JSON list of C-alpha atoms in Angstrom, two decimals:
[
{"chain": "G", "resi": 1475, "resn": "ALA", "atom": "CA", "xyz": [49.34, 59.19, -66.48]},
{"chain": "G", "resi": 1476, "resn": "GLN", "atom": "CA", "xyz": [49.97, 55.87, -64.99]},
{"chain": "G", "resi": 1477, "resn": "SER", "atom": "CA", "xyz": [52.93, 54.18, -63.73]},
{"chain": "G", "resi": 1478, "resn": "VAL", "atom": "CA", "xyz": [54.20, 50.28, -62.74]},
{"chain": "G", "resi": 1479, "resn": "THR", "atom": "CA", "xyz": [57.33, 49.87, -60.27]},
{"chain": "G", "resi": 1480, "resn": "GLN", "atom": "CA", "xyz": [58.83, 46.71, -60.01]},
{"chain": "G", "resi": 1481, "resn": "LEU", "atom": "CA", "xyz": [61.29, 46.75, -57.01]},
{"chain": "G", "resi": 1482, "resn": "ASP", "atom": "CA", "xyz": [63.42, 43.82, -57.70]},
{"chain": "G", "resi": 1483, "resn": "SER", "atom": "CA", "xyz": [64.79, 43.98, -61.10]},
{"chain": "G", "resi": 1484, "resn": "GLN", "atom": "CA", "xyz": [66.47, 40.11, -60.68]},
{"chain": "G", "resi": 1485, "resn": "VAL", "atom": "CA", "xyz": [65.41, 37.63, -58.00]},
{"chain": "G", "resi": 1486, "resn": "PRO", "atom": "CA", "xyz": [67.59, 34.18, -57.36]},
{"chain": "G", "resi": 1487, "resn": "VAL", "atom": "CA", "xyz": [65.67, 31.39, -55.40]},
{"chain": "G", "resi": 1488, "resn": "PHE", "atom": "CA", "xyz": [66.47, 27.77, -55.37]},
{"chain": "G", "resi": 1489, "resn": "GLU", "atom": "CA", "xyz": [63.66, 24.63, -56.06]},
{"chain": "G", "resi": 1490, "resn": "GLU", "atom": "CA", "xyz": [60.57, 24.10, -54.03]},
{"chain": "G", "resi": 1491, "resn": "ALA", "atom": "CA", "xyz": [61.60, 27.75, -51.72]},
{"chain": "G", "resi": 1492, "resn": "PRO", "atom": "CA", "xyz": [58.79, 30.09, -51.71]},
{"chain": "G", "resi": 1493, "resn": "VAL", "atom": "CA", "xyz": [59.00, 33.63, -54.06]},
{"chain": "G", "resi": 1494, "resn": "GLU", "atom": "CA", "xyz": [57.58, 36.67, -54.28]},
{"chain": "G", "resi": 1495, "resn": "LEU", "atom": "CA", "xyz": [57.73, 39.52, -56.76]},
{"chain": "G", "resi": 1496, "resn": "ARG", "atom": "CA", "xyz": [56.94, 42.89, -55.39]},
{"chain": "G", "resi": 1497, "resn": "CYS", "atom": "CA", "xyz": [54.61, 45.04, -57.87]},
{"chain": "G", "resi": 1498, "resn": "ASN", "atom": "CA", "xyz": [53.49, 49.28, -56.64]},
{"chain": "G", "resi": 1499, "resn": "TYR", "atom": "CA", "xyz": [51.57, 51.01, -59.74]},
{"chain": "G", "resi": 1500, "resn": "SER", "atom": "CA", "xyz": [50.31, 54.57, -59.61]},
{"chain": "G", "resi": 1501, "resn": "SER", "atom": "CA", "xyz": [46.90, 55.76, -61.15]},
{"chain": "G", "resi": 1502, "resn": "SER", "atom": "CA", "xyz": [44.61, 57.98, -60.35]},
{"chain": "G", "resi": 1503, "resn": "VAL", "atom": "CA", "xyz": [41.74, 56.05, -61.19]},
{"chain": "G", "resi": 1504, "resn": "SER", "atom": "CA", "xyz": [40.52, 52.62, -61.30]},
{"chain": "G", "resi": 1505, "resn": "VAL", "atom": "CA", "xyz": [42.54, 49.63, -62.44]},
{"chain": "G", "resi": 1506, "resn": "TYR", "atom": "CA", "xyz": [43.24, 46.58, -63.77]},
{"chain": "G", "resi": 1507, "resn": "LEU", "atom": "CA", "xyz": [46.52, 44.55, -63.17]},
{"chain": "G", "resi": 1508, "resn": "PHE", "atom": "CA", "xyz": [48.13, 42.08, -64.92]},
{"chain": "G", "resi": 1509, "resn": "TRP", "atom": "CA", "xyz": [51.45, 39.66, -64.61]},
{"chain": "G", "resi": 1510, "resn": "TYR", "atom": "CA", "xyz": [52.79, 38.65, -67.27]},
{"chain": "G", "resi": 1511, "resn": "VAL", "atom": "CA", "xyz": [55.83, 35.64, -67.97]},
{"chain": "G", "resi": 1512, "resn": "GLN", "atom": "CA", "xyz": [58.51, 36.01, -70.96]},
{"chain": "G", "resi": 1513, "resn": "TYR", "atom": "CA", "xyz": [60.04, 32.53, -70.97]},
{"chain": "G", "resi": 1514, "resn": "PRO", "atom": "CA", "xyz": [64.17, 32.75, -73.51]},
{"chain": "G", "resi": 1515, "resn": "ASN", "atom": "CA", "xyz": [63.14, 32.86, -76.95]},
{"chain": "G", "resi": 1516, "resn": "GLN", "atom": "CA", "xyz": [59.38, 33.51, -76.05]},
{"chain": "G", "resi": 1517, "resn": "GLY", "atom": "CA", "xyz": [56.31, 36.03, -76.08]},
{"chain": "G", "resi": 1518, "resn": "LEU", "atom": "CA", "xyz": [55.03, 37.06, -73.21]},
{"chain": "G", "resi": 1519, "resn": "GLN", "atom": "CA", "xyz": [51.81, 34.88, -71.88]},
{"chain": "G", "resi": 1520, "resn": "LEU", "atom": "CA", "xyz": [49.79, 35.89, -69.48]},
{"chain": "G", "resi": 1521, "resn": "LEU", "atom": "CA", "xyz": [50.32, 34.65, -65.90]},
{"chain": "G", "resi": 1522, "resn": "LEU", "atom": "CA", "xyz": [47.06, 36.39, -64.36]},
{"chain": "G", "resi": 1523, "resn": "LYS", "atom": "CA", "xyz": [45.02, 39.57, -64.22]},
{"chain": "G", "resi": 1524, "resn": "TYR", "atom": "CA", "xyz": [42.88, 41.63, -61.61]},
{"chain": "G", "resi": 1525, "resn": "LEU", "atom": "CA", "xyz": [39.56, 43.50, -63.10]},
{"chain": "G", "resi": 1526, "resn": "SER", "atom": "CA", "xyz": [37.34, 43.26, -59.98]},
{"chain": "G", "resi": 1527, "resn": "GLY", "atom": "CA", "xyz": [35.96, 40.78, -57.65]},
{"chain": "G", "resi": 1528, "resn": "SER", "atom": "CA", "xyz": [37.52, 38.82, -54.90]},
{"chain": "G", "resi": 1529, "resn": "THR", "atom": "CA", "xyz": [41.92, 40.56, -54.71]},
{"chain": "G", "resi": 1530, "resn": "LEU", "atom": "CA", "xyz": [43.66, 37.81, -54.33]},
{"chain": "G", "resi": 1531, "resn": "VAL", "atom": "CA", "xyz": [43.78, 36.35, -57.85]},
{"chain": "G", "resi": 1532, "resn": "LYS", "atom": "CA", "xyz": [44.84, 32.50, -58.68]},
{"chain": "G", "resi": 1533, "resn": "GLY", "atom": "CA", "xyz": [47.03, 32.01, -61.97]},
{"chain": "G", "resi": 1534, "resn": "ILE", "atom": "CA", "xyz": [48.16, 29.32, -63.59]},
{"chain": "G", "resi": 1535, "resn": "ASN", "atom": "CA", "xyz": [51.09, 27.40, -62.86]},
{"chain": "G", "resi": 1536, "resn": "GLY", "atom": "CA", "xyz": [50.76, 28.07, -59.61]},
{"chain": "G", "resi": 1537, "resn": "PHE", "atom": "CA", "xyz": [51.05, 31.16, -59.17]},
{"chain": "G", "resi": 1538, "resn": "GLU", "atom": "CA", "xyz": [48.51, 33.83, -57.66]},
{"chain": "G", "resi": 1539, "resn": "ALA", "atom": "CA", "xyz": [49.15, 37.67, -56.76]},
{"chain": "G", "resi": 1540, "resn": "GLU", "atom": "CA", "xyz": [47.25, 39.91, -54.08]},
{"chain": "G", "resi": 1541, "resn": "PHE", "atom": "CA", "xyz": [45.71, 43.53, -55.32]},
{"chain": "G", "resi": 1542, "resn": "ASN", "atom": "CA", "xyz": [45.60, 45.83, -52.28]},
{"chain": "G", "resi": 1543, "resn": "LYS", "atom": "CA", "xyz": [44.28, 48.90, -53.26]},
{"chain": "G", "resi": 1544, "resn": "SER", "atom": "CA", "xyz": [45.59, 50.82, -50.01]},
{"chain": "G", "resi": 1545, "resn": "GLN", "atom": "CA", "xyz": [49.45, 50.46, -50.46]},
{"chain": "G", "resi": 1546, "resn": "THR", "atom": "CA", "xyz": [48.24, 50.22, -54.30]},
{"chain": "G", "resi": 1547, "resn": "SER", "atom": "CA", "xyz": [50.66, 47.03, -55.14]},
{"chain": "G", "resi": 1548, "resn": "PHE", "atom": "CA", "xyz": [49.76, 43.45, -56.60]},
{"chain": "G", "resi": 1549, "resn": "HIS", "atom": "CA", "xyz": [52.76, 41.18, -55.46]},
{"chain": "G", "resi": 1550, "resn": "LEU", "atom": "CA", "xyz": [52.84, 37.61, -57.13]},
{"chain": "G", "resi": 1551, "resn": "ARG", "atom": "CA", "xyz": [53.74, 34.63, -55.22]},
{"chain": "G", "resi": 1552, "resn": "LYS", "atom": "CA", "xyz": [53.96, 30.98, -55.51]},
{"chain": "G", "resi": 1553, "resn": "PRO", "atom": "CA", "xyz": [54.90, 28.89, -52.78]},
{"chain": "G", "resi": 1554, "resn": "SER", "atom": "CA", "xyz": [57.03, 26.46, -54.40]},
{"chain": "G", "resi": 1555, "resn": "VAL", "atom": "CA", "xyz": [59.61, 26.99, -57.26]},
{"chain": "G", "resi": 1556, "resn": "HIS", "atom": "CA", "xyz": [60.54, 25.31, -59.66]},
{"chain": "G", "resi": 1557, "resn": "ILE", "atom": "CA", "xyz": [63.62, 25.24, -62.25]},
{"chain": "G", "resi": 1558, "resn": "SER", "atom": "CA", "xyz": [61.43, 25.78, -64.96]},
{"chain": "G", "resi": 1559, "resn": "ASP", "atom": "CA", "xyz": [60.01, 28.68, -63.40]},
{"chain": "G", "resi": 1560, "resn": "THR", "atom": "CA", "xyz": [62.84, 30.76, -64.83]},
{"chain": "G", "resi": 1561, "resn": "ALA", "atom": "CA", "xyz": [61.86, 33.77, -67.03]},
{"chain": "G", "resi": 1562, "resn": "GLU", "atom": "CA", "xyz": [60.79, 37.28, -66.89]},
{"chain": "G", "resi": 1563, "resn": "TYR", "atom": "CA", "xyz": [58.10, 38.35, -65.42]},
{"chain": "G", "resi": 1564, "resn": "PHE", "atom": "CA", "xyz": [56.14, 41.71, -65.65]},
{"chain": "G", "resi": 1565, "resn": "CYS", "atom": "CA", "xyz": [53.48, 43.69, -63.83]},
{"chain": "G", "resi": 1566, "resn": "ALA", "atom": "CA", "xyz": [50.88, 46.01, -66.06]},
{"chain": "G", "resi": 1567, "resn": "VAL", "atom": "CA", "xyz": [48.39, 48.10, -65.54]},
{"chain": "G", "resi": 1568, "resn": "ASP", "atom": "CA", "xyz": [45.25, 49.73, -67.66]},
{"chain": "G", "resi": 1569, "resn": "SER", "atom": "CA", "xyz": [43.89, 52.08, -66.33]},
{"chain": "G", "resi": 1570, "resn": "GLY", "atom": "CA", "xyz": [41.32, 52.71, -69.10]},
{"chain": "G", "resi": 1571, "resn": "GLY", "atom": "CA", "xyz": [39.61, 49.50, -68.61]},
{"chain": "G", "resi": 1572, "resn": "SER", "atom": "CA", "xyz": [41.08, 48.61, -72.58]},
{"chain": "G", "resi": 1573, "resn": "ASN", "atom": "CA", "xyz": [42.68, 46.08, -71.83]},
{"chain": "G", "resi": 1574, "resn": "TYR", "atom": "CA", "xyz": [45.38, 46.34, -74.19]},
{"chain": "G", "resi": 1575, "resn": "LYS", "atom": "CA", "xyz": [46.23, 50.15, -73.30]},
{"chain": "G", "resi": 1576, "resn": "LEU", "atom": "CA", "xyz": [49.14, 49.03, -70.83]},
{"chain": "G", "resi": 1577, "resn": "THR", "atom": "CA", "xyz": [51.99, 50.23, -69.40]},
{"chain": "G", "resi": 1578, "resn": "PHE", "atom": "CA", "xyz": [54.14, 47.83, -68.16]},
{"chain": "G", "resi": 1579, "resn": "GLY", "atom": "CA", "xyz": [57.10, 48.30, -65.51]},
{"chain": "G", "resi": 1580, "resn": "LYS", "atom": "CA", "xyz": [60.47, 46.56, -66.36]},
{"chain": "G", "resi": 1581, "resn": "GLY", "atom": "CA", "xyz": [60.43, 43.70, -65.63]},
{"chain": "G", "resi": 1582, "resn": "THR", "atom": "CA", "xyz": [62.02, 41.30, -62.49]},
{"chain": "G", "resi": 1583, "resn": "LEU", "atom": "CA", "xyz": [64.09, 37.97, -63.66]},
{"chain": "G", "resi": 1584, "resn": "LEU", "atom": "CA", "xyz": [63.54, 34.89, -61.30]},
{"chain": "G", "resi": 1585, "resn": "THR", "atom": "CA", "xyz": [66.20, 32.86, -61.55]},
{"chain": "G", "resi": 1586, "resn": "VAL", "atom": "CA", "xyz": [65.18, 28.87, -59.85]},
{"chain": "G", "resi": 1587, "resn": "ASN", "atom": "CA", "xyz": [69.15, 27.65, -58.78]},
{"chain": "G", "resi": 1588, "resn": "PRO", "atom": "CA", "xyz": [68.90, 23.56, -58.40]},
{"chain": "O", "resi": 1198, "resn": "ASN", "atom": "CA", "xyz": [49.05, 26.27, -83.81]},
{"chain": "O", "resi": 1199, "resn": "ALA", "atom": "CA", "xyz": [50.97, 29.29, -84.71]},
{"chain": "O", "resi": 1200, "resn": "GLY", "atom": "CA", "xyz": [51.40, 32.22, -82.43]},
{"chain": "O", "resi": 1201, "resn": "VAL", "atom": "CA", "xyz": [51.95, 35.40, -82.86]},
{"chain": "O", "resi": 1202, "resn": "MET", "atom": "CA", "xyz": [55.22, 35.65, -84.83]},
{"chain": "O", "resi": 1203, "resn": "GLN", "atom": "CA", "xyz": [57.30, 38.78, -85.59]},
{"chain": "O", "resi": 1204, "resn": "ASN", "atom": "CA", "xyz": [60.39, 39.12, -88.28]},
{"chain": "O", "resi": 1205, "resn": "PRO", "atom": "CA", "xyz": [62.29, 39.82, -88.44]},
{"chain": "O", "resi": 1206, "resn": "ARG", "atom": "CA", "xyz": [64.22, 38.94, -84.74]},
{"chain": "O", "resi": 1207, "resn": "HIS", "atom": "CA", "xyz": [66.85, 41.85, -84.99]},
{"chain": "O", "resi": 1208, "resn": "LEU", "atom": "CA", "xyz": [67.12, 44.73, -87.92]},
{"chain": "O", "resi": 1209, "resn": "VAL", "atom": "CA", "xyz": [69.78, 46.60, -87.74]},
{"chain": "O", "resi": 1210, "resn": "ARG", "atom": "CA", "xyz": [69.72, 50.51, -89.30]},
{"chain": "O", "resi": 1211, "resn": "ARG", "atom": "CA", "xyz": [71.41, 53.33, -89.64]},
{"chain": "O", "resi": 1212, "resn": "ARG", "atom": "CA", "xyz": [70.09, 57.05, -88.79]},
{"chain": "O", "resi": 1213, "resn": "GLY", "atom": "CA", "xyz": [68.30, 57.86, -91.52]},
{"chain": "O", "resi": 1214, "resn": "GLN", "atom": "CA", "xyz": [67.20, 54.64, -92.97]},
{"chain": "O", "resi": 1215, "resn": "GLU", "atom": "CA", "xyz": [63.40, 53.36, -93.25]},
{"chain": "O", "resi": 1216, "resn": "ALA", "atom": "CA", "xyz": [62.89, 50.25, -90.46]},
{"chain": "O", "resi": 1217, "resn": "ARG", "atom": "CA", "xyz": [60.17, 48.04, -90.99]},
{"chain": "O", "resi": 1218, "resn": "LEU", "atom": "CA", "xyz": [58.51, 45.50, -88.52]},
{"chain": "O", "resi": 1219, "resn": "ARG", "atom": "CA", "xyz": [56.40, 42.91, -88.92]},
{"chain": "O", "resi": 1220, "resn": "CYS", "atom": "CA", "xyz": [53.60, 40.84, -87.46]},
{"chain": "O", "resi": 1221, "resn": "SER", "atom": "CA", "xyz": [51.94, 37.42, -88.13]},
{"chain": "O", "resi": 1222, "resn": "PRO", "atom": "CA", "xyz": [48.87, 37.71, -85.44]},
{"chain": "O", "resi": 1223, "resn": "MET", "atom": "CA", "xyz": [47.59, 34.16, -84.26]},
{"chain": "O", "resi": 1224, "resn": "LYS", "atom": "CA", "xyz": [45.18, 32.58, -86.65]},
{"chain": "O", "resi": 1225, "resn": "GLY", "atom": "CA", "xyz": [41.64, 33.44, -86.43]},
{"chain": "O", "resi": 1226, "resn": "HIS", "atom": "CA", "xyz": [42.99, 36.58, -84.89]},
{"chain": "O", "resi": 1227, "resn": "SER", "atom": "CA", "xyz": [41.88, 40.15, -86.27]},
{"chain": "O", "resi": 1228, "resn": "HIS", "atom": "CA", "xyz": [43.45, 42.69, -83.76]},
{"chain": "O", "resi": 1229, "resn": "VAL", "atom": "CA", "xyz": [46.90, 43.78, -83.45]},
{"chain": "O", "resi": 1230, "resn": "TYR", "atom": "CA", "xyz": [48.49, 45.79, -81.14]},
{"chain": "O", "resi": 1231, "resn": "TRP", "atom": "CA", "xyz": [52.26, 47.58, -80.96]},
{"chain": "O", "resi": 1232, "resn": "TYR", "atom": "CA", "xyz": [54.09, 48.36, -77.46]},
{"chain": "O", "resi": 1233, "resn": "ARG", "atom": "CA", "xyz": [57.64, 49.38, -77.19]},
{"chain": "O", "resi": 1234, "resn": "GLN", "atom": "CA", "xyz": [59.51, 48.90, -75.14]},
{"chain": "O", "resi": 1235, "resn": "LEU", "atom": "CA", "xyz": [62.70, 51.79, -74.45]},
{"chain": "O", "resi": 1236, "resn": "PRO", "atom": "CA", "xyz": [66.22, 50.36, -72.94]},
{"chain": "O", "resi": 1237, "resn": "GLU", "atom": "CA", "xyz": [65.55, 50.39, -68.87]},
{"chain": "O", "resi": 1238, "resn": "GLU", "atom": "CA", "xyz": [62.01, 50.96, -69.33]},
{"chain": "O", "resi": 1239, "resn": "GLY", "atom": "CA", "xyz": [58.89, 49.04, -69.51]},
{"chain": "O", "resi": 1240, "resn": "LEU", "atom": "CA", "xyz": [56.94, 48.00, -72.40]},
{"chain": "O", "resi": 1241, "resn": "LYS", "atom": "CA", "xyz": [54.17, 50.87, -73.22]},
{"chain": "O", "resi": 1242, "resn": "PHE", "atom": "CA", "xyz": [50.84, 50.86, -75.52]},
{"chain": "O", "resi": 1243, "resn": "MET", "atom": "CA", "xyz": [51.50, 52.76, -78.95]},
{"chain": "O", "resi": 1244, "resn": "VAL", "atom": "CA", "xyz": [48.48, 51.39, -81.75]},
{"chain": "O", "resi": 1245, "resn": "TYR", "atom": "CA", "xyz": [45.67, 49.28, -82.07]},
{"chain": "O", "resi": 1246, "resn": "LEU", "atom": "CA", "xyz": [44.69, 48.20, -85.05]},
{"chain": "O", "resi": 1247, "resn": "GLN", "atom": "CA", "xyz": [41.87, 46.20, -86.85]},
{"chain": "O", "resi": 1248, "resn": "LYS", "atom": "CA", "xyz": [42.00, 44.67, -90.55]},
{"chain": "O", "resi": 1249, "resn": "GLU", "atom": "CA", "xyz": [42.53, 48.17, -92.87]},
{"chain": "O", "resi": 1250, "resn": "ASN", "atom": "CA", "xyz": [41.55, 50.07, -89.82]},
{"chain": "O", "resi": 1251, "resn": "ILE", "atom": "CA", "xyz": [43.38, 51.94, -86.97]},
{"chain": "O", "resi": 1252, "resn": "ILE", "atom": "CA", "xyz": [41.48, 52.30, -84.09]},
{"chain": "O", "resi": 1253, "resn": "ASP", "atom": "CA", "xyz": [43.94, 53.82, -81.35]},
{"chain": "O", "resi": 1254, "resn": "GLU", "atom": "CA", "xyz": [46.73, 55.73, -82.21]},
{"chain": "O", "resi": 1255, "resn": "SER", "atom": "CA", "xyz": [47.74, 57.57, -79.29]},
{"chain": "O", "resi": 1256, "resn": "GLY", "atom": "CA", "xyz": [50.66, 55.94, -77.83]},
{"chain": "O", "resi": 1257, "resn": "MET", "atom": "CA", "xyz": [52.36, 56.64, -81.21]},
{"chain": "O", "resi": 1258, "resn": "PRO", "atom": "CA", "xyz": [54.99, 59.36, -81.72]},
{"chain": "O", "resi": 1259, "resn": "LYS", "atom": "CA", "xyz": [53.45, 61.86, -84.12]},
{"chain": "O", "resi": 1260, "resn": "GLU", "atom": "CA", "xyz": [56.09, 62.32, -86.38]},
{"chain": "O", "resi": 1261, "resn": "ARG", "atom": "CA", "xyz": [57.92, 59.13, -88.89]},
{"chain": "O", "resi": 1262, "resn": "PHE", "atom": "CA", "xyz": [55.93, 56.74, -87.04]},
{"chain": "O", "resi": 1263, "resn": "SER", "atom": "CA", "xyz": [53.09, 54.69, -88.84]},
{"chain": "O", "resi": 1264, "resn": "ALA", "atom": "CA", "xyz": [51.30, 51.52, -88.29]},
{"chain": "O", "resi": 1265, "resn": "GLU", "atom": "CA", "xyz": [48.92, 49.72, -91.18]},
{"chain": "O", "resi": 1266, "resn": "PHE", "atom": "CA", "xyz": [46.67, 46.02, -91.27]},
{"chain": "O", "resi": 1267, "resn": "PRO", "atom": "CA", "xyz": [45.75, 45.28, -94.57]},
{"chain": "O", "resi": 1268, "resn": "LYS", "atom": "CA", "xyz": [43.50, 43.29, -95.11]},
{"chain": "O", "resi": 1269, "resn": "GLU", "atom": "CA", "xyz": [45.86, 40.86, -96.36]},
{"chain": "O", "resi": 1270, "resn": "GLY", "atom": "CA", "xyz": [48.99, 39.79, -94.85]},
{"chain": "O", "resi": 1271, "resn": "PRO", "atom": "CA", "xyz": [50.99, 41.09, -91.61]},
{"chain": "O", "resi": 1272, "resn": "SER", "atom": "CA", "xyz": [51.03, 44.38, -89.69]},
{"chain": "O", "resi": 1273, "resn": "ILE", "atom": "CA", "xyz": [53.46, 46.46, -90.80]},
{"chain": "O", "resi": 1274, "resn": "LEU", "atom": "CA", "xyz": [55.15, 48.54, -88.11]},
{"chain": "O", "resi": 1275, "resn": "ARG", "atom": "CA", "xyz": [57.48, 50.86, -90.34]},
{"chain": "O", "resi": 1276, "resn": "ILE", "atom": "CA", "xyz": [59.45, 54.29, -89.02]},
{"chain": "O", "resi": 1277, "resn": "GLN", "atom": "CA", "xyz": [60.92, 56.62, -91.22]},
{"chain": "O", "resi": 1278, "resn": "GLN", "atom": "CA", "xyz": [64.27, 57.92, -90.79]},
{"chain": "O", "resi": 1279, "resn": "VAL", "atom": "CA", "xyz": [65.77, 56.07, -88.04]},
{"chain": "O", "resi": 1280, "resn": "VAL", "atom": "CA", "xyz": [67.48, 58.13, -84.92]},
{"chain": "O", "resi": 1281, "resn": "ARG", "atom": "CA", "xyz": [69.19, 56.44, -82.38]},
{"chain": "O", "resi": 1282, "resn": "GLY", "atom": "CA", "xyz": [65.96, 57.53, -79.75]},
{"chain": "O", "resi": 1283, "resn": "ASP", "atom": "CA", "xyz": [64.64, 54.75, -81.83]},
{"chain": "O", "resi": 1284, "resn": "SER", "atom": "CA", "xyz": [66.11, 51.49, -80.83]},
{"chain": "O", "resi": 1285, "resn": "ALA", "atom": "CA", "xyz": [64.27, 49.35, -78.55]},
{"chain": "O", "resi": 1286, "resn": "ALA", "atom": "CA", "xyz": [62.59, 46.31, -78.53]},
{"chain": "O", "resi": 1287, "resn": "TYR", "atom": "CA", "xyz": [59.04, 46.20, -80.29]},
{"chain": "O", "resi": 1288, "resn": "PHE", "atom": "CA", "xyz": [56.05, 43.92, -79.44]},
{"chain": "O", "resi": 1289, "resn": "CYS", "atom": "CA", "xyz": [53.33, 43.03, -81.48]},
{"chain": "O", "resi": 1290, "resn": "ALA", "atom": "CA", "xyz": [50.16, 40.67, -79.82]},
{"chain": "O", "resi": 1291, "resn": "SER", "atom": "CA", "xyz": [46.94, 40.28, -80.58]},
{"chain": "O", "resi": 1292, "resn": "SER", "atom": "CA", "xyz": [43.52, 39.37, -79.45]},
{"chain": "O", "resi": 1293, "resn": "PRO", "atom": "CA", "xyz": [40.21, 37.29, -81.62]},
{"chain": "O", "resi": 1294, "resn": "GLY", "atom": "CA", "xyz": [38.18, 40.80, -80.23]},
{"chain": "O", "resi": 1295, "resn": "VAL", "atom": "CA", "xyz": [38.77, 43.13, -77.54]},
{"chain": "O", "resi": 1296, "resn": "ALA", "atom": "CA", "xyz": [37.02, 43.31, -74.57]},
{"chain": "O", "resi": 1297, "resn": "THR", "atom": "CA", "xyz": [37.29, 43.29, -71.07]},
{"chain": "O", "resi": 1298, "resn": "ASN", "atom": "CA", "xyz": [37.74, 39.52, -70.73]},
{"chain": "O", "resi": 1299, "resn": "GLU", "atom": "CA", "xyz": [40.10, 38.71, -74.12]},
{"chain": "O", "resi": 1300, "resn": "LYS", "atom": "CA", "xyz": [43.41, 37.74, -74.03]},
{"chain": "O", "resi": 1301, "resn": "LEU", "atom": "CA", "xyz": [46.12, 38.93, -75.26]},
{"chain": "O", "resi": 1302, "resn": "PHE", "atom": "CA", "xyz": [48.89, 37.30, -77.02]},
{"chain": "O", "resi": 1303, "resn": "PHE", "atom": "CA", "xyz": [52.25, 38.66, -77.43]},
{"chain": "O", "resi": 1304, "resn": "GLY", "atom": "CA", "xyz": [54.75, 38.51, -80.04]},
{"chain": "O", "resi": 1305, "resn": "SER", "atom": "CA", "xyz": [58.86, 36.95, -79.40]},
{"chain": "O", "resi": 1306, "resn": "GLY", "atom": "CA", "xyz": [59.90, 41.28, -80.16]},
{"chain": "O", "resi": 1307, "resn": "THR", "atom": "CA", "xyz": [61.57, 42.41, -83.07]},
{"chain": "O", "resi": 1308, "resn": "GLN", "atom": "CA", "xyz": [64.95, 44.11, -81.42]},
{"chain": "O", "resi": 1309, "resn": "LEU", "atom": "CA", "xyz": [66.17, 47.23, -83.59]},
{"chain": "O", "resi": 1310, "resn": "SER", "atom": "CA", "xyz": [69.13, 48.60, -83.85]},
{"chain": "O", "resi": 1311, "resn": "VAL", "atom": "CA", "xyz": [69.67, 52.54, -85.06]},
{"chain": "O", "resi": 1312, "resn": "LEU", "atom": "CA", "xyz": [73.68, 52.97, -85.86]}
]
């Protein structure tokens, strides 16, 4: 069975500060890893994904994530956040290679304050 | 270009009633996926459908839950004889095809509350 743990339910930061949203997963097999973002009153949107290859993955809106197999982590980072980055962020894992049989974490609410 | 549309946004049912949740995929998408987010948990996969076919229902509860995606019209997730434990947010996603590199597009979800 696979599972995802997002260690922080809420992360408040000030505008232009760096941010890291943490994600750890458990799976007995190779995984695909994803970060999704949900802005208020909208559906989830894919930020970035790791399938294979380089462990540093760059996504949209200046976000990036690093896959660390030994620590079973896939933390999301942005060097300088904007007010518009305020949203809920979900980490997800797919250990079946299907791209749809995803298990998500509970989400981290990022609030960017002026 | 409208995204994935789910309705209703909020649905209230009493125990024992039926709940019908609708999902219209993005234009040109023929693959639909349903996920459920129980309180204090993350979203979990329920079922994957193509037009008129159920491809993977490995995440569906064995009883009372069914899903369809007819040739015409939206995909429907149907829950019969709802119980309090069915209260959750139900999300639908769609894609043009299923492959490792296909991107899923999600709707805003339907919040089901069972009284």
